[in-house]
Coordinates of C-alpha atoms and ligand atoms in Angstrom, one line a residue:
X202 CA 0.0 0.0 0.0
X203 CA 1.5 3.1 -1.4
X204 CA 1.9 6.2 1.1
X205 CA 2.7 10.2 1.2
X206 CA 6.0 11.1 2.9
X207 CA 6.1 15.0 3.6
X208 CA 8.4 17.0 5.8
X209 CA 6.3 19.9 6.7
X210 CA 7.4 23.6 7.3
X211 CA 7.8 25.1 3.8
X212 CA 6.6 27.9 2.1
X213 CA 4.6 27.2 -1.2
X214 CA 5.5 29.5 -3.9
X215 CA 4.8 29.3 -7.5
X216 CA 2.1 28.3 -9.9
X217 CA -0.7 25.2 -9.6
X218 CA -2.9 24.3 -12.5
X219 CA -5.9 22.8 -11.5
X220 CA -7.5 19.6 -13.1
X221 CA -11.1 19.1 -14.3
X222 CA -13.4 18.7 -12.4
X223 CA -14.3 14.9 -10.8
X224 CA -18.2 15.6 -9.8
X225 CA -18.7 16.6 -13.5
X226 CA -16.3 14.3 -15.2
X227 CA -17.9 11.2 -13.2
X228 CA -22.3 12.5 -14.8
X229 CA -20.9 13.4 -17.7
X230 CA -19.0 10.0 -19.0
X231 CA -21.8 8.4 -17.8
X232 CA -24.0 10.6 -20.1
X233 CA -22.1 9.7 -23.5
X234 CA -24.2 6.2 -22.8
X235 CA -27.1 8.2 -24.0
X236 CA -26.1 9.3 -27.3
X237 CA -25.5 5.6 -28.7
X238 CA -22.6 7.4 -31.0
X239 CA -18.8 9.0 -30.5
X240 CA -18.1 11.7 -27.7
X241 CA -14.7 13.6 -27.1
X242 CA -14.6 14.8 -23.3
X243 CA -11.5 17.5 -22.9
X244 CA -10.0 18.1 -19.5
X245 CA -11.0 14.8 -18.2
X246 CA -9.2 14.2 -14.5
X247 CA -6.6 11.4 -14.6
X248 CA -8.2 9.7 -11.0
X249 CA -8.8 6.2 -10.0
X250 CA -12.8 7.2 -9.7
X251 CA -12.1 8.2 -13.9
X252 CA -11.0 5.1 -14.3
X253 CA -13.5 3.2 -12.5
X254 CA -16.5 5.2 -14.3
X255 CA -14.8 4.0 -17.5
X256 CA -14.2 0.4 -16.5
X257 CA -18.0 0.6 -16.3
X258 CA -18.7 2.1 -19.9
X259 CA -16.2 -0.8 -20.9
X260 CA -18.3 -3.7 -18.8
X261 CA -21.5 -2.3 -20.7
X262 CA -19.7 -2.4 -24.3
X263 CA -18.6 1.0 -24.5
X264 CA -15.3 1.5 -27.2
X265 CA -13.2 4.0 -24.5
X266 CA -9.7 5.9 -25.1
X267 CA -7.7 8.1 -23.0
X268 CA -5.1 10.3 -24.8
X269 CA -3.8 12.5 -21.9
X270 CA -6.8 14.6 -20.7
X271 CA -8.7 13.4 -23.4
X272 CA -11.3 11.2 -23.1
X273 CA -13.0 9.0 -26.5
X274 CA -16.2 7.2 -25.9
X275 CA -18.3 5.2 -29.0
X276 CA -21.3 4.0 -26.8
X277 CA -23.1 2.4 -30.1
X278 CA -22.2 -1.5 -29.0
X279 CA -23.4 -0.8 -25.6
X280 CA -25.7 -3.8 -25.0
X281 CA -25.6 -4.6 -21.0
X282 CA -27.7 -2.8 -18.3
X283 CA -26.5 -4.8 -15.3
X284 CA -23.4 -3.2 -13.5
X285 CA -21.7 -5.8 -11.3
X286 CA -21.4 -5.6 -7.7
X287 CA -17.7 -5.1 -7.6
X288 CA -17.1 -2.3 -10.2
X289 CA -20.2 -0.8 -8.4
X290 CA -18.3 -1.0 -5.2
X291 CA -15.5 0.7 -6.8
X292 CA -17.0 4.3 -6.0
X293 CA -19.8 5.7 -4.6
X294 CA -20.8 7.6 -7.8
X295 CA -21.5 4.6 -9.9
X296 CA -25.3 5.6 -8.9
X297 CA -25.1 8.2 -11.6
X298 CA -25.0 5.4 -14.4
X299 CA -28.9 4.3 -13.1
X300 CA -30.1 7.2 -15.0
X301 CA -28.4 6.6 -18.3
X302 CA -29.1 2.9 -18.2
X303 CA -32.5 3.1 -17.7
X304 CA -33.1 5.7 -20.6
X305 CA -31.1 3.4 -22.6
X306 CA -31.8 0.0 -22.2
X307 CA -34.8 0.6 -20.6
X308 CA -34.2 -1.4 -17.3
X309 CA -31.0 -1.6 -15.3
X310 CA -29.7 -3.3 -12.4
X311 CA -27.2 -2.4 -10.3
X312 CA -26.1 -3.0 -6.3
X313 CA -26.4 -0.5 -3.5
X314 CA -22.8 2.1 -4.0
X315 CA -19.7 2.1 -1.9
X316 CA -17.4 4.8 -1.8
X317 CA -16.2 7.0 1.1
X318 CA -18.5 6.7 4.2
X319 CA -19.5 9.8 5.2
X320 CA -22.2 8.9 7.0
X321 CA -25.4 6.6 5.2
X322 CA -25.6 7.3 1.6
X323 CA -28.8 7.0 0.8
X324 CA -30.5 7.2 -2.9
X325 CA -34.6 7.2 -1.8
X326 CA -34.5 10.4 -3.5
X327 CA -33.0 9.1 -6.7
X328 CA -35.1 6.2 -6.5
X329 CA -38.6 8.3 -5.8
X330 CA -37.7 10.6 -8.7
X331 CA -37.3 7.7 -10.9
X332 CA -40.6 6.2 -9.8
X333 CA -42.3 9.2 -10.6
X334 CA -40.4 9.1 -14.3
X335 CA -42.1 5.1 -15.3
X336 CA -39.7 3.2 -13.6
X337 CA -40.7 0.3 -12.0
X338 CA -38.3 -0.5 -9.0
X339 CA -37.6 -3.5 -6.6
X340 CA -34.6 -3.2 -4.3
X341 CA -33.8 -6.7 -2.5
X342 CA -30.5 -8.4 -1.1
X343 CA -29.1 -5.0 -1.9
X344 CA -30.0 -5.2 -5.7
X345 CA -31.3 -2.8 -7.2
X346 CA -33.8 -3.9 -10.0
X347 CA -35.6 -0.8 -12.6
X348 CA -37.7 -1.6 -15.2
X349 CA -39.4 1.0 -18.0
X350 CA -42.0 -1.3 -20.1
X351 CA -43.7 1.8 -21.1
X352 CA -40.7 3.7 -21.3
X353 CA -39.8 7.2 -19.2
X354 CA -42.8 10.2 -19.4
X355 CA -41.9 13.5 -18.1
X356 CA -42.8 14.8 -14.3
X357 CA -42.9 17.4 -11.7
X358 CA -40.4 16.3 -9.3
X359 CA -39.7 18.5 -6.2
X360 CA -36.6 17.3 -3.9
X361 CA -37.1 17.7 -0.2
X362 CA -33.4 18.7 -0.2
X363 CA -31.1 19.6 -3.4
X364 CA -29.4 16.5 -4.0
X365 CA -26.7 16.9 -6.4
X366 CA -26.6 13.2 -7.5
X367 CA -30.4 13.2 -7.4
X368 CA -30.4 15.7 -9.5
X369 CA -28.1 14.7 -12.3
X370 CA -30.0 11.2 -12.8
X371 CA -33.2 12.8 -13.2
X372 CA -31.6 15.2 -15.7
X373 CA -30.1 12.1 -17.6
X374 CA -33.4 10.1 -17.8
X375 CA -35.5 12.7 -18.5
X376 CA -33.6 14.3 -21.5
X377 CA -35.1 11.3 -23.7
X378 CA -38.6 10.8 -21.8
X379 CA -41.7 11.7 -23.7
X380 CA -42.6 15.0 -23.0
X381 CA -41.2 17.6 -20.0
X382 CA -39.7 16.9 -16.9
X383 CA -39.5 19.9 -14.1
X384 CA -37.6 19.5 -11.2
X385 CA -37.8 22.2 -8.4
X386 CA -35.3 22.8 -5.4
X387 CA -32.5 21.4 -7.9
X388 CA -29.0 21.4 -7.1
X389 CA -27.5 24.8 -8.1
X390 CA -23.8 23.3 -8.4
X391 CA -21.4 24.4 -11.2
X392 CA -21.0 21.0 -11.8
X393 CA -25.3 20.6 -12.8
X394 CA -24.7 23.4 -15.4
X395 CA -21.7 21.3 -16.4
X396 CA -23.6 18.3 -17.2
X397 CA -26.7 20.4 -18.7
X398 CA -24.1 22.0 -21.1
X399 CA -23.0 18.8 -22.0
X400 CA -26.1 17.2 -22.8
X401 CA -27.6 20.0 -24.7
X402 CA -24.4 20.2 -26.7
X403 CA -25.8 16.2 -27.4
X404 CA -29.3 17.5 -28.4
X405 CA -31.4 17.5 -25.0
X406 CA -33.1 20.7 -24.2
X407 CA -32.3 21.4 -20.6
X408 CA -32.9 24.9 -19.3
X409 CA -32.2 26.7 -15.8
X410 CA -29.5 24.4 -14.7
X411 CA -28.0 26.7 -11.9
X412 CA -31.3 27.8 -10.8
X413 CA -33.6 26.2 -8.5
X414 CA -35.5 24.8 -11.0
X415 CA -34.3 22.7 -14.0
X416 CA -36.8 22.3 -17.0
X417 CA -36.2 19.6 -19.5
X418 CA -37.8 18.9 -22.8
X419 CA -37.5 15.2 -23.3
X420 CA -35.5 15.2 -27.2
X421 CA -36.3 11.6 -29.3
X422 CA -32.6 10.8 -29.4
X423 CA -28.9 12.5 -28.8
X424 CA -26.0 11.8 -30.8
X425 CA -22.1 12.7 -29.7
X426 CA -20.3 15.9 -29.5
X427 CA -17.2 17.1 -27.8
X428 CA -17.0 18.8 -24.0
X429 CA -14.6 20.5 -21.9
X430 CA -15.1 19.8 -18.7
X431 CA -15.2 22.5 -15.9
X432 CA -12.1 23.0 -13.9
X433 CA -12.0 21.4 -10.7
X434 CA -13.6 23.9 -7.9
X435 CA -12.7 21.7 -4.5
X436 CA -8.9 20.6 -5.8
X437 CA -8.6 24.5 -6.1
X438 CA -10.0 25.1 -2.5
X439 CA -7.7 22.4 -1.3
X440 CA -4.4 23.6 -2.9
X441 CA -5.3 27.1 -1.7
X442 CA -5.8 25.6 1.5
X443 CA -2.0 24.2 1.6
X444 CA -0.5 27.4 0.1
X445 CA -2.6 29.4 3.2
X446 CA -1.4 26.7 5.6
X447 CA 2.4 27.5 5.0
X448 CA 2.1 30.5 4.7
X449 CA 2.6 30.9 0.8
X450 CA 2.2 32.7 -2.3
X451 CA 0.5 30.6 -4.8
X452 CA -1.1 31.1 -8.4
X453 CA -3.7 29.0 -8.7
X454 CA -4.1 28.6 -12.4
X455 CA -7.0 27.1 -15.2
X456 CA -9.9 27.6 -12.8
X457 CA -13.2 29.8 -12.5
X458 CA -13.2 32.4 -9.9
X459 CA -16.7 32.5 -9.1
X460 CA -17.0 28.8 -8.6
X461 CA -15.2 29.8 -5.4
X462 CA -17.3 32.5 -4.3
X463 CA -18.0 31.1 -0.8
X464 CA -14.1 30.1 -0.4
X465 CA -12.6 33.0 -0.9
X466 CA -14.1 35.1 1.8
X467 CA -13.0 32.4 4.5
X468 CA -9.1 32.7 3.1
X469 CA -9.5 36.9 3.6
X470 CA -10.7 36.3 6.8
X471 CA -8.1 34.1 7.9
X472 CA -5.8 36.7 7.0
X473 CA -4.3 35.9 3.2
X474 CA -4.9 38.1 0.1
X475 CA -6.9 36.9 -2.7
X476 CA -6.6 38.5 -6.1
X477 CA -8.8 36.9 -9.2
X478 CA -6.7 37.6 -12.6
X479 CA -9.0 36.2 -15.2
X480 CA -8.9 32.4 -15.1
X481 CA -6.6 32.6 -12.0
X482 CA -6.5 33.7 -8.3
X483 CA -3.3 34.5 -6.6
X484 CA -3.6 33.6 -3.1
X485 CA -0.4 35.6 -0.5
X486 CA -0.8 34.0 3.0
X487 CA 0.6 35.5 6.0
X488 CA 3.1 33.9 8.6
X489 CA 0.3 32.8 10.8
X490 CA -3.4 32.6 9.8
X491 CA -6.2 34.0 12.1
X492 CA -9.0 31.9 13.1
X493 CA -12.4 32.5 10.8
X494 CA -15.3 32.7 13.5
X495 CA -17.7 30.7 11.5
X496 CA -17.8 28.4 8.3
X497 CA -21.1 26.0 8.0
X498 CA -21.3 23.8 5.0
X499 CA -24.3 24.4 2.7
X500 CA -25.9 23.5 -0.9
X501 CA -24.3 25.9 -3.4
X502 CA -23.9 28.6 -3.8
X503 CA -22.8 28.3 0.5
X504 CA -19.5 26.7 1.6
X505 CA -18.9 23.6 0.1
X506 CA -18.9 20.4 2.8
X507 CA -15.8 19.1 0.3
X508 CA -13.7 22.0 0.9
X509 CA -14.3 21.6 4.9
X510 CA -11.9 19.0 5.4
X511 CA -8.5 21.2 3.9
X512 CA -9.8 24.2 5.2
X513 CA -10.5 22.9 8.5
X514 CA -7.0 21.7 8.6
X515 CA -5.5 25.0 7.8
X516 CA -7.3 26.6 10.8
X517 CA -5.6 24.2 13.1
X518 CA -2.5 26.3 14.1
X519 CA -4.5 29.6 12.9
X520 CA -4.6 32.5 16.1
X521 CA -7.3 32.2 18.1
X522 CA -10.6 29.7 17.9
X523 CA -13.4 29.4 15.5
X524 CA -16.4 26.9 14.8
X525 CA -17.7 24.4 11.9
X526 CA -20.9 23.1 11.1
X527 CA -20.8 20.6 8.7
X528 CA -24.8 20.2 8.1
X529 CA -24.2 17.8 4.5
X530 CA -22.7 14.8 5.6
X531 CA -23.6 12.8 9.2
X532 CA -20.1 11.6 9.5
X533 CA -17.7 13.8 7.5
X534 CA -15.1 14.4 10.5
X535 CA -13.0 11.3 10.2
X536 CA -9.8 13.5 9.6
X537 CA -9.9 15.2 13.1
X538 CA -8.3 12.0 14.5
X539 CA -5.6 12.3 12.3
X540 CA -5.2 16.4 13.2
X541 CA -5.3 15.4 16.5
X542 CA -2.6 12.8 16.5
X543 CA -0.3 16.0 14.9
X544 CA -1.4 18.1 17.6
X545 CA -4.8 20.0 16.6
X546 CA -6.9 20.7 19.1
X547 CA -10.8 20.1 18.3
X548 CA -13.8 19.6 20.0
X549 CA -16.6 17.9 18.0
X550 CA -20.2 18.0 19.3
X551 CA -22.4 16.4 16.8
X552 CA -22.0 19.2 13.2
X553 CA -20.4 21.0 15.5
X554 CA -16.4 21.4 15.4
X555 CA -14.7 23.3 17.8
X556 CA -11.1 24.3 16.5
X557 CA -8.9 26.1 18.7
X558 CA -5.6 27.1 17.0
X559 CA -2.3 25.6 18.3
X560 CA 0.8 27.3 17.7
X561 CA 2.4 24.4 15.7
X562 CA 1.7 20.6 14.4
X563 CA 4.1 18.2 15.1
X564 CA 4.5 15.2 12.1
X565 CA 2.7 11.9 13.0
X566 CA 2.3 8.6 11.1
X567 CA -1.6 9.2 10.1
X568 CA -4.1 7.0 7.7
X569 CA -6.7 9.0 5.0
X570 CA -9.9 7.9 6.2
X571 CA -11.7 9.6 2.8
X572 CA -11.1 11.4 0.1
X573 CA -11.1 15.2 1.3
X574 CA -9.9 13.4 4.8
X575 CA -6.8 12.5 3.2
X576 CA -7.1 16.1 2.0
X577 CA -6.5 17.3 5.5
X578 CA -3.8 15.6 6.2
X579 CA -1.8 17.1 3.5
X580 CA -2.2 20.0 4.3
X581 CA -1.8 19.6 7.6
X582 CA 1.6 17.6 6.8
X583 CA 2.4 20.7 5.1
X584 CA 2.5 23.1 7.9
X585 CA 3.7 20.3 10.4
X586 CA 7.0 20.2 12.2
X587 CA 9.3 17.5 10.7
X588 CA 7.8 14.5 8.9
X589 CA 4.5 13.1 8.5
X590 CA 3.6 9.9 7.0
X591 CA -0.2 9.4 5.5
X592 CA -1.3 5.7 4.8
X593 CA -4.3 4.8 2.7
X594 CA -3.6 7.3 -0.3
X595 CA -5.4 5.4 -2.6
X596 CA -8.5 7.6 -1.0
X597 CA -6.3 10.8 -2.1
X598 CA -5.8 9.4 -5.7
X599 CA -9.8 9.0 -6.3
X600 CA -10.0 12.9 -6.8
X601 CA -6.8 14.7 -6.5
X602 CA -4.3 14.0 -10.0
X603 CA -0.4 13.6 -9.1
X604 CA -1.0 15.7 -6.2
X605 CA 2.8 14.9 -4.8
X606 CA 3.8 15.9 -8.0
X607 CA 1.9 19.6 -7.9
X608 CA 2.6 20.2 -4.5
X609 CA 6.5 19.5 -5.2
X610 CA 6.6 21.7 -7.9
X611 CA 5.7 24.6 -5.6
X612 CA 8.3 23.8 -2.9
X613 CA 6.7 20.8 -1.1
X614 CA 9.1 18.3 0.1
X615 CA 6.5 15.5 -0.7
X616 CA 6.9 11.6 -2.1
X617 CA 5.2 8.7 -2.7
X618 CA 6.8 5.3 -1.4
Ligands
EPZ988 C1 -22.0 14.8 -4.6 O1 -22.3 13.7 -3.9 C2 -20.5 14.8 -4.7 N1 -20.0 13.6 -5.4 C3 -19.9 14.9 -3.3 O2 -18.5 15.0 -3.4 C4 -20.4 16.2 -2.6 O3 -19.9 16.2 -1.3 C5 -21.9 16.2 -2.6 O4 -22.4 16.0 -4.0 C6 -22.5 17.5 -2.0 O5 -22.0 18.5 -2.8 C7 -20.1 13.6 -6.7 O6 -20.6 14.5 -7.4 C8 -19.6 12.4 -7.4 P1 -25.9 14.7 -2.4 P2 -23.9 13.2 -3.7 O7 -26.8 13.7 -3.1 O8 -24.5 13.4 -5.0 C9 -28.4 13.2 1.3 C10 -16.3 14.4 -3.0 O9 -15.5 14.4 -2.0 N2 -29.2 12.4 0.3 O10 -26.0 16.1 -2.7 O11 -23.9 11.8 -3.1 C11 -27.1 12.6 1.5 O12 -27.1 11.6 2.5 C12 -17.7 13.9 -2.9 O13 -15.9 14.7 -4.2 C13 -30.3 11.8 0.7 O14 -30.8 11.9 1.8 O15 -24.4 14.3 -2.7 C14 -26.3 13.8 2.0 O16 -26.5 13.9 3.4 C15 -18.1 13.5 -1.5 N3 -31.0 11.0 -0.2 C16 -26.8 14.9 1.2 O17 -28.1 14.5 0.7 C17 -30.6 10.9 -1.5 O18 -31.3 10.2 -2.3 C18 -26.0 15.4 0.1 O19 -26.0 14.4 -0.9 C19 -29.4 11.5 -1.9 C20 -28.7 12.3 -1.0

């Protein structure tokens, strides 16, 4: 089992360039199933959830090529609707392909996802929007069984809370249903628009993707095009995170400002400088940050729960103490073990996380326990005194590309063994 080896207590300097986005690659692979024809996805994320999401277009007769960031998918021999139990297991996200398969095939069946535990994963919301699309479903043994015989109609479907996975699969079924599908108290994410911009480049007619409320106009078929995918909001928020942590000055290149909107007011207040150039922020950290009162985590456009791990980790030796709320996930504070075993100091009660900054971390040997957990402990490596050792980085490599080799290349001293 491969791990991080980081000796802590160096500036980051230089330039970052951040990689596509993983919560719109992930929808939007899954999408080219729809078209039935040849798609070219740009700026595709080289991560092992990437290349679990195409082991699955594979097992269901998808033709798939990577060239660099590049992505080639001829979904026209795609003939199976069943996706099996261990490349399901792979990654939580594998949900998203329910959507797709069903509007394809007209049935699929697929076991409940795995992926990081952040607390029960549930899909009733998926599965109720489905229901109220045609699909008949019976879930069993942890099997999940869908049948269309009358194919998908269109639906008013209102979520009792924004789901972004909800609502991606509604918005891949319901682009080829018969007639119009509205969904109301919609996700707002940039990656939602991402995927609506990609299947209306395909031919579905999707409108206020952003908004509270999506409207889609089911089309009779989609063929292939070519995306770029969005640049990768959370990796961004995380290597600003480490340049804050130690203190940097880091250009944080190929990413879209206003994605980080609710970010970059939590940096400012801890103290560091943030100047948007066009597609790039420069962030200028001071010696020691200051605590930030409050951060809760919220749908977008509020804080986003996968930027509270980093962030929470660069408070820990900030001046003075602040709070977290972390209202997404149930279980989403698996990294404070870690931070504590280096010397944080926080009190959790419930959503609520205490952190009262500590002057410095001392390296530990520590163990990921998630994917933004692992995060943490980067960064926290990063601003630690002397060497810290992080196991279980195959969590780190589901959504962060080469991030040894990026954080090196801004002064980290950072390997993999
Ligand atoms: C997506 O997960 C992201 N993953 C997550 O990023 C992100 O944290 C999350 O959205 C929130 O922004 C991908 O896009 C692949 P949700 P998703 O459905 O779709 C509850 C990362 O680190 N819920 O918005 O699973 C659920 O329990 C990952 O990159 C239901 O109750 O998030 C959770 O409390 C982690 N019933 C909340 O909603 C449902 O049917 C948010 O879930 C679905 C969700």
């Amino acid at each position: 089992m491969s791990k991080l080896i980081i000796e802590g207590r160096r500036k980051l300097s230089g330039k970052i360039e951040v990689q596509g986005a993983k919560n719109s690659a992930l929808p939007i692979l899954a999408a080219t199933l729809l078209t039935g024809d040849s798609s070219v996805i740009h700026n595709c994320p080289d991560l092992s959830d990437v290349d679990s999401t195409l082991d699955i277009l594979r097992y269901v007769g998808c033709y798939v090529k990577q060239d660099g960031d590049t992505v080639f998918v001829d979904s026209k021999c795609a003939d199976k609707s069943d996706i099996p139990d261990e490349l399901m297991r792979a990654m939580r996200s594998s949900i998203i392909f329910l959507g797709p398969l069903i509007a394809r095939f007209g049935s699929a069946r697929l076991t409940y996802p795995g992926g990081c535990e952040l607390g029960p994963r549930p899909i009733d919301l998926h599965l109720m929007a489905l229901r109220l699309l045609g699909v008949e479903i019976t879930e069993q043994h942890g099997v999940i069984e869908c049948r269309a015989p009358q194919g998908l109609h269109g639906a008013k479907i209102s979520l009792s809370f924004p789901s972004v996975g909800a609502t991606e699969n509604i918005m891949l079924a319901a682009c080829v249903a018969e007639g119009t599908t509205i969904i109301t108290n919609a996700a707002r994410e940039p990656e939602i628009c991402d995927l609506a911009d990609c299947l209306n480049s395909f031919g579905a007619r999707i409108s206020g993707a952003g908004e509270g409320t999506v409207i889609i106009d089911g089309a009779e078929r989609l063929s292939g095009s070519m995306h770029t995918i969005i640049p990768d909001r959370i990796a961004a928020a995380s290597y600003m995170a480490a340049a804050a942590a130690t203190g940097g000055r880091v250009l944080i290149d190929r990413i879209v400002p206003s994605h980080l909107n609710s970010v970059i007011p939590i940096f400012e207040e801890s103290g560091c400088t943030v100047k948007q150039k066009g597609n790039s922020i420069l962030i200028d950290a001071p010696n020691r940050l200051h605590a930030v009162n409050f951060i809760r985590t919220m749908p977008f456009p509020g804080f986003p729960t996968d930027a509270q791990p980093p962030i929470m980790a660069m408070l820990t030796t900030a001046k003075g103490t602040g709070i977290i709320v972390e209202n997404i996930f149930e279980n989403r504070y698996k990294h404070v073990c870690g931070l504590e075993r280096m010397g944080a100091k926080i009190h959790l009660e419930g959503k609520v996380a205490v952190v009262e900054g500590v002057p410095e971390l001392y390296g530990a040997r520590v163990a990921a326990p998630d994917l933004r957990g692992g995060a943490a402990l980067v960064v926290a490596g990063l601003c630690a005194n002397g060497r810290t050792e992080i196991n279980g980085i195959n969590f780190i490599d589901r959504g962060y590309e080469n991030i040894e080799l990026k954080l090196s290349e801004v002064g980290a001293s950072i390997k993999r063994l």
